[in-house]
Tab-separated table of C-alpha atoms in Angstrom:
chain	number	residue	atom	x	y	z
A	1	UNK	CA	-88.512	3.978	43.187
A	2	UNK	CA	-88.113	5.677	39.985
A	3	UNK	CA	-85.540	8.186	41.491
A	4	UNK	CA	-83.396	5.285	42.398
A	5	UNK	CA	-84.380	3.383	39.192
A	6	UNK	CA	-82.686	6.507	37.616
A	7	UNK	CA	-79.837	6.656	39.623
A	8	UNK	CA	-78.162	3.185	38.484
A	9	UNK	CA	-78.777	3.553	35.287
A	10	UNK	CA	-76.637	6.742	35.283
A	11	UNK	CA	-74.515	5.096	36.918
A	12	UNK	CA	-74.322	1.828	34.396
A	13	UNK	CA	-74.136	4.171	31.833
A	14	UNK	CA	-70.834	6.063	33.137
A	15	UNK	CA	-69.365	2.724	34.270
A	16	UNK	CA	-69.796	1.420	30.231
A	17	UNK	CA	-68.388	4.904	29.424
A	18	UNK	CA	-65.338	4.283	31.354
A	19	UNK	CA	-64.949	0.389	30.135
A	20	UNK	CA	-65.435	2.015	26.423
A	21	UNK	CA	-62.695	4.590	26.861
A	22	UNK	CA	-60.375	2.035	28.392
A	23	UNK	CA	-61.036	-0.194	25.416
A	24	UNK	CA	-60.315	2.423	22.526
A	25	UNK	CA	-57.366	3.317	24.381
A	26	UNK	CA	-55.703	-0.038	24.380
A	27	UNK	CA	-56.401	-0.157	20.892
A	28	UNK	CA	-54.763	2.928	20.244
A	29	UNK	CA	-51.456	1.536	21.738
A	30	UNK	CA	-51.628	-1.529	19.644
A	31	UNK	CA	-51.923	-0.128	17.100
A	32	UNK	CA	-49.233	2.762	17.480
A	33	UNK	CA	-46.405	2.262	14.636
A	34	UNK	CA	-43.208	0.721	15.618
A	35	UNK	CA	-40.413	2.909	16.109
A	36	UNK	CA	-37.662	3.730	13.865
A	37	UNK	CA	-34.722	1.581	14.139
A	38	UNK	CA	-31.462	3.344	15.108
A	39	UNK	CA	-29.803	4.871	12.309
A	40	UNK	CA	-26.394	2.968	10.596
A	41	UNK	CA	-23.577	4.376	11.436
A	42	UNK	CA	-21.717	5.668	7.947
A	43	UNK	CA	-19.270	3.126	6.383
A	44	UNK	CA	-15.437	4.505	7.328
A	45	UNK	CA	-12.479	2.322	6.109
A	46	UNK	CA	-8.772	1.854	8.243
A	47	UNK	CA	-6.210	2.312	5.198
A	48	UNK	CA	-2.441	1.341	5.130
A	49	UNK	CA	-0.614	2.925	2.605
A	50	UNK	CA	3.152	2.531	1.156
A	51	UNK	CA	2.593	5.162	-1.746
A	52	UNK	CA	3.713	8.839	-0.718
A	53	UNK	CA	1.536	10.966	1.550
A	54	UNK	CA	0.280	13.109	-1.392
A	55	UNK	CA	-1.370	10.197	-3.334
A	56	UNK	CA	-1.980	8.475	-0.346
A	57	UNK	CA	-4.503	11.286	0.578
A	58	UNK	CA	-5.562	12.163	-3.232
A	59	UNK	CA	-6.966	8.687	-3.150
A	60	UNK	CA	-8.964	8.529	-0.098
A	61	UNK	CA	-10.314	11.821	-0.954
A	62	UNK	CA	-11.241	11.207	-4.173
A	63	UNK	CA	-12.731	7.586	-3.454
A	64	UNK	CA	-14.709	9.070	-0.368
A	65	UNK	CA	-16.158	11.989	-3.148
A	66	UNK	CA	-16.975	9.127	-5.004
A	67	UNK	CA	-18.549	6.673	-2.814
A	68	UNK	CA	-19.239	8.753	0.334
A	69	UNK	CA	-17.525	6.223	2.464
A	70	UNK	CA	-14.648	7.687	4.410
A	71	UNK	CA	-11.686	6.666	4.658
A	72	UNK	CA	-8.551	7.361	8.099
A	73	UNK	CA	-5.038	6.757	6.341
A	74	UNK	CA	-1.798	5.605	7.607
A	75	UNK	CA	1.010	6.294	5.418
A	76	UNK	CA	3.846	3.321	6.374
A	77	UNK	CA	6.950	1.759	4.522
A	78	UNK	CA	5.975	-1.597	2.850
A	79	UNK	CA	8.111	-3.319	5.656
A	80	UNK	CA	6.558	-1.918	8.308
A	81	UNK	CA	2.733	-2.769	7.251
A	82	UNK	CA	3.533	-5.961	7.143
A	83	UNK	CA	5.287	-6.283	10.549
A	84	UNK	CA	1.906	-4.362	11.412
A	85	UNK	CA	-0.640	-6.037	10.095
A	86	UNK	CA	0.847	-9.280	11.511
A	87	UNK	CA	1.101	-7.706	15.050
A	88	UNK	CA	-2.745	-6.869	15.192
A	89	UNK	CA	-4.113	-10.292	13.297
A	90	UNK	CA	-6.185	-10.882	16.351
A	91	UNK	CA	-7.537	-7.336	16.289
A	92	UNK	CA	-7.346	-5.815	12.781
A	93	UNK	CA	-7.076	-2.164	12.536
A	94	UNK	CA	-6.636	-2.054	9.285
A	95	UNK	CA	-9.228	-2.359	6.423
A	96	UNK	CA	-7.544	-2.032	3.703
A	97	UNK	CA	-3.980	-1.759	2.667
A	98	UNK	CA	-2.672	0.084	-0.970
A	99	UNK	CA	0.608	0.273	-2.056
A	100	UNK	CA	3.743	-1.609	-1.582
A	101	UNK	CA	5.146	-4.398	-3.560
A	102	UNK	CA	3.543	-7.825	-3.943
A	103	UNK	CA	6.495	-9.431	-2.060
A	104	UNK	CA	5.408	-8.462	1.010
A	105	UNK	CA	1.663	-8.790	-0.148
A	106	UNK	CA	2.477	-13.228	-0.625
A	107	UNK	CA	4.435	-12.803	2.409
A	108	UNK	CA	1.269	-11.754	4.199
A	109	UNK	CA	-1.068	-14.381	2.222
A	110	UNK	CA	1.145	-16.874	3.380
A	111	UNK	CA	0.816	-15.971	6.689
A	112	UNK	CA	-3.527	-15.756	6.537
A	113	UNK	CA	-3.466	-11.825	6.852
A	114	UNK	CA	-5.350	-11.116	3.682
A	115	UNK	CA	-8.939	-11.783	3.089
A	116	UNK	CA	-9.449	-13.789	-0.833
A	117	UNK	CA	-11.515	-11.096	-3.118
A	118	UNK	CA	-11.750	-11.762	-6.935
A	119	UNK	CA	-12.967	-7.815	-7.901
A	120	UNK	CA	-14.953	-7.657	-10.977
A	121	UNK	CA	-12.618	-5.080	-11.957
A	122	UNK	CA	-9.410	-7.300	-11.838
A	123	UNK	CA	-10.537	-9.101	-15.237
A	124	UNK	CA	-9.035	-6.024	-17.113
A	125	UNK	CA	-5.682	-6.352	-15.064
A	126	UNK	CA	-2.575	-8.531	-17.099
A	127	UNK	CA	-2.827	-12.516	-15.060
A	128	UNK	CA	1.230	-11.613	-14.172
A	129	UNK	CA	0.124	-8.577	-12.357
A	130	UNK	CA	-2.118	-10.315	-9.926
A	131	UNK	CA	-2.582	-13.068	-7.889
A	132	UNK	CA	-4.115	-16.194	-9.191
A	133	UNK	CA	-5.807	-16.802	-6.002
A	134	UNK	CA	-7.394	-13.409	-5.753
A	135	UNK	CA	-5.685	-12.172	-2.494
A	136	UNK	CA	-3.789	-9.115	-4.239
A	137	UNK	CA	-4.492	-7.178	-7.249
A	138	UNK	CA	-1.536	-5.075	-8.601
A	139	UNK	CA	-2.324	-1.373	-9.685
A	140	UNK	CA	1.017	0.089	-10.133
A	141	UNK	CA	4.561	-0.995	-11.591
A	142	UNK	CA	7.560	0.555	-10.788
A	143	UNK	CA	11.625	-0.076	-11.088
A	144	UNK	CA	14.832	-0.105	-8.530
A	145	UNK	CA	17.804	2.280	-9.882
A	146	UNK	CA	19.850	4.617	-8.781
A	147	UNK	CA	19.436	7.768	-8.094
A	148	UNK	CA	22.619	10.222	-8.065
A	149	UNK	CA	23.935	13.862	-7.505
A	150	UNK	CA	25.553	15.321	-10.960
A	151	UNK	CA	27.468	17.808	-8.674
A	152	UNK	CA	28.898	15.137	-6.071
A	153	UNK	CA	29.381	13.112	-9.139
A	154	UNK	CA	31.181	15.495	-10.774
A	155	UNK	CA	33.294	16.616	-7.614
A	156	UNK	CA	34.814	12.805	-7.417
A	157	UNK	CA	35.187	12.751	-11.142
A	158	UNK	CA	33.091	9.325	-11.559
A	159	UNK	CA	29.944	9.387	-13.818
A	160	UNK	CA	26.619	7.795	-12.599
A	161	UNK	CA	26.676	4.316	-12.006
A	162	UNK	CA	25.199	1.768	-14.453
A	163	UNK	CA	25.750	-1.550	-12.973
A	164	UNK	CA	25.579	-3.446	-9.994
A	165	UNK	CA	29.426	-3.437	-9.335
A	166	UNK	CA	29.941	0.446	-9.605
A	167	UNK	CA	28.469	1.239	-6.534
A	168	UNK	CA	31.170	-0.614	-4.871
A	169	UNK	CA	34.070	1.524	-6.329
A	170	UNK	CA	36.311	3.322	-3.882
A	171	UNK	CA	35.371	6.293	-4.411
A	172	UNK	CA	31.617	5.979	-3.551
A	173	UNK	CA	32.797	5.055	-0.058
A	174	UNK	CA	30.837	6.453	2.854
A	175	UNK	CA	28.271	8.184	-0.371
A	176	UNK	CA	25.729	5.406	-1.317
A	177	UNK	CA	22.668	5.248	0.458
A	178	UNK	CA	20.679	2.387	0.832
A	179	UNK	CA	16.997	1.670	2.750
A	180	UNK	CA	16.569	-1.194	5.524
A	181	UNK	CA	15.528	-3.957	3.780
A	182	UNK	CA	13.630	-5.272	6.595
A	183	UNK	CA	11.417	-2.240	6.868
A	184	UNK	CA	11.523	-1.036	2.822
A	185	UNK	CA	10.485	-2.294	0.008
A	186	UNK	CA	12.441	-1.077	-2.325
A	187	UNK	CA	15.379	-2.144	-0.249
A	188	UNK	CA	14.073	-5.651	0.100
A	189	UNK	CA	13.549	-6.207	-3.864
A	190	UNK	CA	17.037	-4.875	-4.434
A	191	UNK	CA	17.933	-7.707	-2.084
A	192	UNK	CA	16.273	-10.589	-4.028
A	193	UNK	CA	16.952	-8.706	-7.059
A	194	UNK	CA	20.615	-9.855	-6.312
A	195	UNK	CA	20.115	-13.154	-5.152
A	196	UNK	CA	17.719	-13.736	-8.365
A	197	UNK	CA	20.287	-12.556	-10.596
A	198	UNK	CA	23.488	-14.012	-9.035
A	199	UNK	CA	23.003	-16.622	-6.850
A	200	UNK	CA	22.201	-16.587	-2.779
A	201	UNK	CA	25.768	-16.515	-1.772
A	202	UNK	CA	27.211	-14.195	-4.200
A	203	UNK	CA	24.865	-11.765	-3.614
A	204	UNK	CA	24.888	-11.908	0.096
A	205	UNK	CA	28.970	-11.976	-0.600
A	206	UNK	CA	27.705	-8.819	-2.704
A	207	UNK	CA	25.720	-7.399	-0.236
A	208	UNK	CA	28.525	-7.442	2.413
A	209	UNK	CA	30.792	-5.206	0.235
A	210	UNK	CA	28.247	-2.703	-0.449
A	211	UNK	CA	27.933	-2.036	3.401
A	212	UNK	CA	31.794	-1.131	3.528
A	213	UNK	CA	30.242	1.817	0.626
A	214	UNK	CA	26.785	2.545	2.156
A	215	UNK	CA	26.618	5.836	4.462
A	216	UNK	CA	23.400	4.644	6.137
A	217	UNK	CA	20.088	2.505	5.964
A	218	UNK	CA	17.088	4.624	6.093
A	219	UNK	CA	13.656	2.785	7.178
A	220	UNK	CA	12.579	4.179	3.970
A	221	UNK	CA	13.923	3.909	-0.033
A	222	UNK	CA	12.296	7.495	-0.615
A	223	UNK	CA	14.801	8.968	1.690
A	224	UNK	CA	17.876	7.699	-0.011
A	225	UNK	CA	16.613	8.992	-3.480
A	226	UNK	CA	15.590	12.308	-1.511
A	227	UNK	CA	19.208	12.651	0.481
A	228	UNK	CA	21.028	12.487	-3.246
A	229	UNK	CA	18.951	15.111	-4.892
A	230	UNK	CA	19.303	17.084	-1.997
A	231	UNK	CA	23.203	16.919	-2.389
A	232	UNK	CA	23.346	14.964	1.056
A	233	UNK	CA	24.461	11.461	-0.671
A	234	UNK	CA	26.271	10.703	-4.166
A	235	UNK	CA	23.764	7.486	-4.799
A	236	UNK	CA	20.617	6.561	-3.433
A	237	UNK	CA	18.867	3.464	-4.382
A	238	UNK	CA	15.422	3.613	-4.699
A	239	UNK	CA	12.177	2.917	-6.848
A	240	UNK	CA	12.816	5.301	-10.015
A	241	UNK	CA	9.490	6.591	-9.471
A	242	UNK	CA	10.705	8.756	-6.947
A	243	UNK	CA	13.654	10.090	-8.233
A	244	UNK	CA	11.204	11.520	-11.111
A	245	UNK	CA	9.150	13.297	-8.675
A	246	UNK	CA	11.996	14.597	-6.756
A	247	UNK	CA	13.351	16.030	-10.003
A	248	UNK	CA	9.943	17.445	-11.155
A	249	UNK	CA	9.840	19.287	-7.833
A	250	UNK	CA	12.749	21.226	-8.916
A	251	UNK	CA	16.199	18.246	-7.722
A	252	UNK	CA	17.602	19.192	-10.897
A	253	UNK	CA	20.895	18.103	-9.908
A	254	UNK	CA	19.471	14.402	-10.381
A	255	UNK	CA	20.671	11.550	-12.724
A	256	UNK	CA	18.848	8.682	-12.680
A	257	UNK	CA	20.605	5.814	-14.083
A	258	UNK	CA	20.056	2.230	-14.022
A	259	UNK	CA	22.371	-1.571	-13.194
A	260	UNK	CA	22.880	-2.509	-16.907
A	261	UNK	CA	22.528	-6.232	-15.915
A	262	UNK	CA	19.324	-5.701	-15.146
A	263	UNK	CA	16.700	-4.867	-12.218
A	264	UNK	CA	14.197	-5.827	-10.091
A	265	UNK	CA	10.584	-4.273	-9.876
A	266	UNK	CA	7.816	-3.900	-7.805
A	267	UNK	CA	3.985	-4.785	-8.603
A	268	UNK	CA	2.398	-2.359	-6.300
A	269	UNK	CA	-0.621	-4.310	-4.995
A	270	UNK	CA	-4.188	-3.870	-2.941
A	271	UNK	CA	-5.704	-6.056	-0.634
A	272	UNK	CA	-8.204	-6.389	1.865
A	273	UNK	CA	-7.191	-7.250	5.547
A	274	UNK	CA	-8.066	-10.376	7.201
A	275	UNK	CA	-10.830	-9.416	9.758
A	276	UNK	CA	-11.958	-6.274	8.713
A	277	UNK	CA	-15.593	-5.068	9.456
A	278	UNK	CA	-16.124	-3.519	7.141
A	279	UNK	CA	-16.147	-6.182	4.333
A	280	UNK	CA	-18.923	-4.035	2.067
A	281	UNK	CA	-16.936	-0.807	1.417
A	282	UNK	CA	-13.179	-2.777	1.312
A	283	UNK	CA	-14.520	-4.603	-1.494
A	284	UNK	CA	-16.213	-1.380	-2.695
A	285	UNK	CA	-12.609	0.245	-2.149
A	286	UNK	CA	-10.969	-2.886	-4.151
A	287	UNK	CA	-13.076	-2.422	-7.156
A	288	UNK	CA	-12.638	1.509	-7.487
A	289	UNK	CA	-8.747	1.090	-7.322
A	290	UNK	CA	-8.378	-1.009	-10.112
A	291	UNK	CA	-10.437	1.565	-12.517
A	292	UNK	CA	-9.061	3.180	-15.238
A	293	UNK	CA	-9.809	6.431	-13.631
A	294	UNK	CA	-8.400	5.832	-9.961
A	295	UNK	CA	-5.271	4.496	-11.947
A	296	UNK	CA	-4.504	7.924	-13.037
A	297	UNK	CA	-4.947	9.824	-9.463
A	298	UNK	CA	-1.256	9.073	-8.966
A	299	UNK	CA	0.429	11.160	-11.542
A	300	UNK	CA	-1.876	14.077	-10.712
A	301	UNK	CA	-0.021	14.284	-6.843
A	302	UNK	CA	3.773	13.236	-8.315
A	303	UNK	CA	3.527	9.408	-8.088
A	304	UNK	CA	4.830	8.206	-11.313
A	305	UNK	CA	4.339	4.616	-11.316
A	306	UNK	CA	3.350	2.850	-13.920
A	307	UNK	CA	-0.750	1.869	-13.565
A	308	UNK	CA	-1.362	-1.448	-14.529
A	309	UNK	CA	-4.989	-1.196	-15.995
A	310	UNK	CA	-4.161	-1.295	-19.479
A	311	UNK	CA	-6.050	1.965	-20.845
A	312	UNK	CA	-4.993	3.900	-17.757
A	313	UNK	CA	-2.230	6.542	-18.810
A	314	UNK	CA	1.588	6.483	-18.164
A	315	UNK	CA	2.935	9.412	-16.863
A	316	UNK	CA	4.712	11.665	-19.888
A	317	UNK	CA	7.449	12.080	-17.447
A	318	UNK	CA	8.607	9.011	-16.532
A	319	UNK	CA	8.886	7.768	-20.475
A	320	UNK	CA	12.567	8.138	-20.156
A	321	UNK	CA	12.818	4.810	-17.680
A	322	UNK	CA	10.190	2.932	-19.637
A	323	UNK	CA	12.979	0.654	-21.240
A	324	UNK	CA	14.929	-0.059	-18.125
A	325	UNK	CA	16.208	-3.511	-18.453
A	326	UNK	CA	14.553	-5.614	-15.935
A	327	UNK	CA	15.344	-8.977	-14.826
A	328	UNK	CA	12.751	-11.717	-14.833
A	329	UNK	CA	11.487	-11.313	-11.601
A	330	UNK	CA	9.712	-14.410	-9.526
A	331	UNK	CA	7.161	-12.837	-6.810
A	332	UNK	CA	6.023	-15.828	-6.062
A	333	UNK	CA	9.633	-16.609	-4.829
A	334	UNK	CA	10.948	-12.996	-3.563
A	335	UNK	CA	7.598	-12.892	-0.980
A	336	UNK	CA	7.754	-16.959	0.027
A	337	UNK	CA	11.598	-16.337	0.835
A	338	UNK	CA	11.164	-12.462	2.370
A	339	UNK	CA	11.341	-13.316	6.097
A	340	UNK	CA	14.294	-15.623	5.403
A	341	UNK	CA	16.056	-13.008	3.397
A	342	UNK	CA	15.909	-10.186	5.908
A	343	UNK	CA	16.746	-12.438	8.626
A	344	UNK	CA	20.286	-13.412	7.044
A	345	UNK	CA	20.763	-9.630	5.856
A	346	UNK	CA	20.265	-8.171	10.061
A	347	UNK	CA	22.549	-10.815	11.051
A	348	UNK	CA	25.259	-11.345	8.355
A	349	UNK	CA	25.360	-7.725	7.001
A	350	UNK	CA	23.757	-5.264	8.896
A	351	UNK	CA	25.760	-6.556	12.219
């Protein structure tokens, strides 16, 4: 009796043993800690560019040092962004886009491309330098000229030209170059540059002589003021900008002059793209651009615009076109009639 008295209690006991592991080790799993979530990937910005390759990259570079948020770059003409950008509205690519002037910047606000960001940063930047809306911010200024050979200049006997009308003499036939305005920037605010100063039908009256002179239409104003330092044009017309850096890099044949009756300019402008996903580090982007300090990158890589942050430096070397004469310039105008304007040019000029 005892022996089997003994028996089930060993056996309760073992039984409670076994109930009292099971217990402790549900409350183990209870209470284990919730896993990690999955890391974030890294912030990386899409960035359209219309500035040269070498600034183009300084920036990114110097903004990803900065902020540690990396940036892909896509160096384009302004004309060509825009065309872009429009092309992938439903699926943006893009982030970001630098560079380029506000014409086609208003062109692409009009057209709900741009996402509206008022930067803390754009309170130091001139009201006339931005838009009032907060869809652009300008952070460079820079001037249309002309950019000649002294050599091929000197071989036909003509000096530089220094007004509008001198590019259409005789002898520059077949030796002016330039850009597509469709696809340039430059070329396009030489365009409304024209129709701003004289009238729609004048200019386009204007514009139709010049193509009896002009060689060839480039997709890009860089190449026309590269082709006359290089001796391969007489005239190129082109943002002045870059007829300083061709000459610093040793185009010492070039004379930059500029249309006496005055020129257009560009306010080269940032913006963020309509539909980004990355929203955080665009803005982020934004904000560094207009700095002081970013301001300056350019002139460090050969881009010789002028900043428009107003305690950024001018470049030393591009003091000698500081007083070009400009024109009074409407933006507003030039990037609300841009479509129009390139429309008429491809089928009454460029035929």
């Amino acid at each position: 009796m005892l022996d089997r008295v003994a028996r089930v209690s060993r056996w309760t006991v073992l039984f409670a043993l076994i109930l009292f592991g099971a217990a402790l080790a549900g409350c183990g799993k209870s209470a284990a800690p919730t896993p990690p979530a999955p890391a974030q990937p890294p912030a990386k910005l899409t960035l359209y560019s219309a500035v040269n390759e070498e600034y183009m990259h300084k920036l990114a570079a110097e903004f990803e040092k900065e902020t540690g948020i990396k940036v892909e770059a896509l160096r384009l003409s302004a004309g060509e962004i825009v065309a872009r950008v429009r092309a992938e509205k439903n699926a943006p690519k893009a982030d970001v886009w630098f560079g380029g002037s506000a014409d086609g910047f208003i062109q692409a606000k009009q057209e709900g491309l741009l996402e509206k960001y008022v930067s803390p940063q754009a309170a130091a930047i001139p009201a006339r330098l931005k838009d009032p809306d907060g869809y652009w911010t300008g952070v460079y200024i820079g001037y249309i000229g002309f950019v000649s050979n002294r050599k091929l200049l000197a071989e036909k006997g003509i000096p530089a030209p220094t007004s509008w009308e001198e590019l259409l003499q005789p002898k520059l036939r077949g030796q002016v170059v330039a850009a597509n305005p469709g696809t340039a920037g430059a070329a396009y605010t030489m365009l409304s540059t024209l129709v701003q100063l004289y009238g729609e039908e004048k200019a386009f009256q204007y514009m139709k002589a010049l193509h009896g002179v002009v060689k060839n239409y480039p997709r890009s104003a860089v190449a026309a003021a590269q082709m006359a330092g290089m001796g391969e044009t007489t005239v190129g017309v082109a943002f002045l900008q870059d007829a300083v850096r061709f000459r610093e890099q040793g185009m010492k044949d070039i004379v930059i002059t500029a249309p006496r009756e005055g020129t257009g300019y560009e306010i080269g402008a940032v913006s963020i793209v309509k539909g980004t996903t990355q929203m955080a580090a665009a803005k982020k982007f934004i904000d560094w651009t207009l700095t002081k300090k970013a301001q300056e990158i350019g002139q460090t890589v050969g881009a010789y615009q002028y900043p428009t942050h107003p305690d950024a430096k001018s470049p030393a070397v591009a003091e000698s076109i500081r007083n070009t004469k400009l024109i009074d310039y409407d933006f507003v105008w030039a990037g609300k009639n841009r479509k129009r304007l390139i429309e008429k040019w491809n089928e009454s000029v460029k035929q």
